[in-house]
Amino acid sequence: MLRDDYVAAAKRCFSDGQLLLRAARFANATHLFGLGAECALKVLLQDHTGVVEVRQAHLPELRDHARKTLCRRQDVGIQQLLNKTDYMDGWKIESRYWPDAAFSEDRCRLHWDHCRRTLIAANLGV
């Protein structure tokens, strides 16, 4: 069985999401930005001992888990982002089944920004 590669997945989702955003494909771009943010959070969480299995976890529950777990001094940046009331606002794994009309450019750009900042906090660059 292949091992999960959250680093590669986070970067890939962000990069592909940007292509879709530029093409005004907001539904799939939004979905990929959420997956990218999730993968970046999983990169941060996998270094913690005693962390419950996060492989199947998704936002917003993954955000709640990360807020409780990522409390070291080097986690200050991600904590500030996760504590924003609008962090990945409205993103759910189930959104992949929603109609195109449920997605807006503004919300997509918010998810782009939060994904980008989550990757930066996980030292994955952008």
Coordinates of C-alpha atoms in Angstrom, one line a residue, residues 5-121:
D5 CA 2.2 12.1 0.9
Y6 CA 0.6 15.2 2.4
V7 CA 3.3 17.5 1.3
A8 CA 3.0 16.6 -2.4
A9 CA -0.8 16.5 -2.2
A10 CA -1.0 20.0 -0.5
K11 CA 1.2 21.6 -3.2
R12 CA -0.6 19.8 -6.0
C13 CA -4.1 20.8 -4.8
F14 CA -3.0 24.4 -4.4
S15 CA -1.3 24.6 -7.8
D16 CA -4.2 22.9 -9.6
G17 CA -6.7 25.0 -7.7
Q18 CA -4.9 28.2 -9.0
L19 CA -5.2 27.0 -12.6
L20 CA -8.9 26.4 -12.1
L21 CA -9.4 29.7 -10.3
R22 CA -7.8 31.6 -13.3
A23 CA -10.2 29.7 -15.6
A24 CA -13.2 30.8 -13.4
R25 CA -13.9 27.1 -12.4
F26 CA -14.8 28.1 -8.9
A27 CA -16.4 24.9 -7.7
N28 CA -13.4 22.6 -8.4
A29 CA -10.9 25.3 -7.4
T30 CA -12.6 25.8 -4.1
H31 CA -12.7 22.0 -3.5
L32 CA -9.0 21.7 -4.2
F33 CA -8.1 24.7 -2.0
G34 CA -9.9 23.0 0.9
L35 CA -8.1 19.7 0.3
G36 CA -4.8 21.5 0.1
A37 CA -5.4 23.2 3.4
E38 CA -6.3 19.9 4.9
C39 CA -3.1 18.3 3.7
A40 CA -1.0 21.2 5.0
L41 CA -2.7 20.8 8.4
K42 CA -2.0 17.1 8.3
V43 CA 1.7 17.9 7.6
L44 CA 1.7 20.0 10.8
L45 CA -0.1 17.4 12.9
Q46 CA 1.9 14.4 11.9
D47 CA 4.9 15.7 13.9
H48 CA 2.9 15.6 17.2
T49 CA 3.0 12.5 19.4
G50 CA -0.3 11.2 20.7
V51 CA -2.2 12.7 17.8
V52 CA -5.3 10.8 16.9
E53 CA -5.4 9.4 13.3
V54 CA -6.1 12.3 11.0
R55 CA -6.0 10.5 7.7
Q56 CA -9.8 10.5 7.3
A57 CA -10.4 13.8 9.0
H58 CA -11.7 16.8 7.1
L59 CA -12.5 20.5 7.7
P60 CA -14.0 21.9 9.7
E61 CA -13.4 19.1 12.3
L62 CA -9.7 19.0 11.3
R63 CA -9.4 22.7 12.1
D64 CA -10.9 22.1 15.6
H65 CA -8.4 19.3 16.2
A66 CA -5.5 21.4 15.0
R67 CA -6.4 24.3 17.2
K68 CA -6.3 22.0 20.2
T69 CA -3.1 20.2 19.2
L70 CA -0.9 22.9 17.5
C71 CA 0.1 24.9 20.6
R72 CA 3.9 25.0 20.5
R73 CA 5.7 28.3 20.1
Q74 CA 6.4 27.6 16.5
D75 CA 2.7 27.1 15.9
V76 CA 1.8 30.7 16.6
G77 CA 1.4 31.5 12.9
I78 CA -1.0 28.7 12.2
Q79 CA -2.9 29.3 15.4
Q80 CA -3.5 32.9 14.3
L81 CA -4.9 31.7 11.0
L82 CA -7.0 28.9 12.5
N83 CA -8.5 31.3 15.0
K84 CA -9.9 33.6 12.3
T85 CA -13.6 33.2 12.4
D86 CA -13.8 32.9 8.6
Y87 CA -11.0 30.3 8.2
M88 CA -12.1 28.1 5.3
D89 CA -15.6 29.4 5.9
G90 CA -18.2 27.3 4.2
W91 CA -15.8 24.6 3.0
K92 CA -17.0 21.0 3.5
I93 CA -15.8 17.8 1.9
E94 CA -19.4 17.3 0.7
S95 CA -19.2 20.4 -1.4
R96 CA -17.9 18.4 -4.3
Y97 CA -21.5 17.3 -4.9
W98 CA -23.0 20.8 -4.8
P99 CA -24.2 22.6 -7.9
D100 CA -22.0 25.2 -9.6
A101 CA -24.3 28.0 -8.4
A102 CA -23.3 27.3 -4.8
F103 CA -19.8 28.7 -5.5
S104 CA -18.7 32.3 -5.9
E105 CA -15.5 33.9 -6.9
D106 CA -15.2 35.8 -3.6
R107 CA -15.5 32.6 -1.5
C108 CA -13.1 30.8 -3.8
R109 CA -10.5 33.6 -3.4
L110 CA -11.0 33.4 0.4
H111 CA -10.3 29.7 0.3
W112 CA -7.3 30.3 -2.0
D113 CA -5.9 32.8 0.5
H114 CA -6.4 30.5 3.5
C115 CA -4.9 27.5 1.6
R116 CA -1.9 29.6 0.7
R117 CA -1.4 30.8 4.2
T118 CA -1.8 27.2 5.6
L119 CA 0.9 26.0 3.2
I120 CA 3.2 28.8 4.3
A121 CA 2.6 27.9 8.0

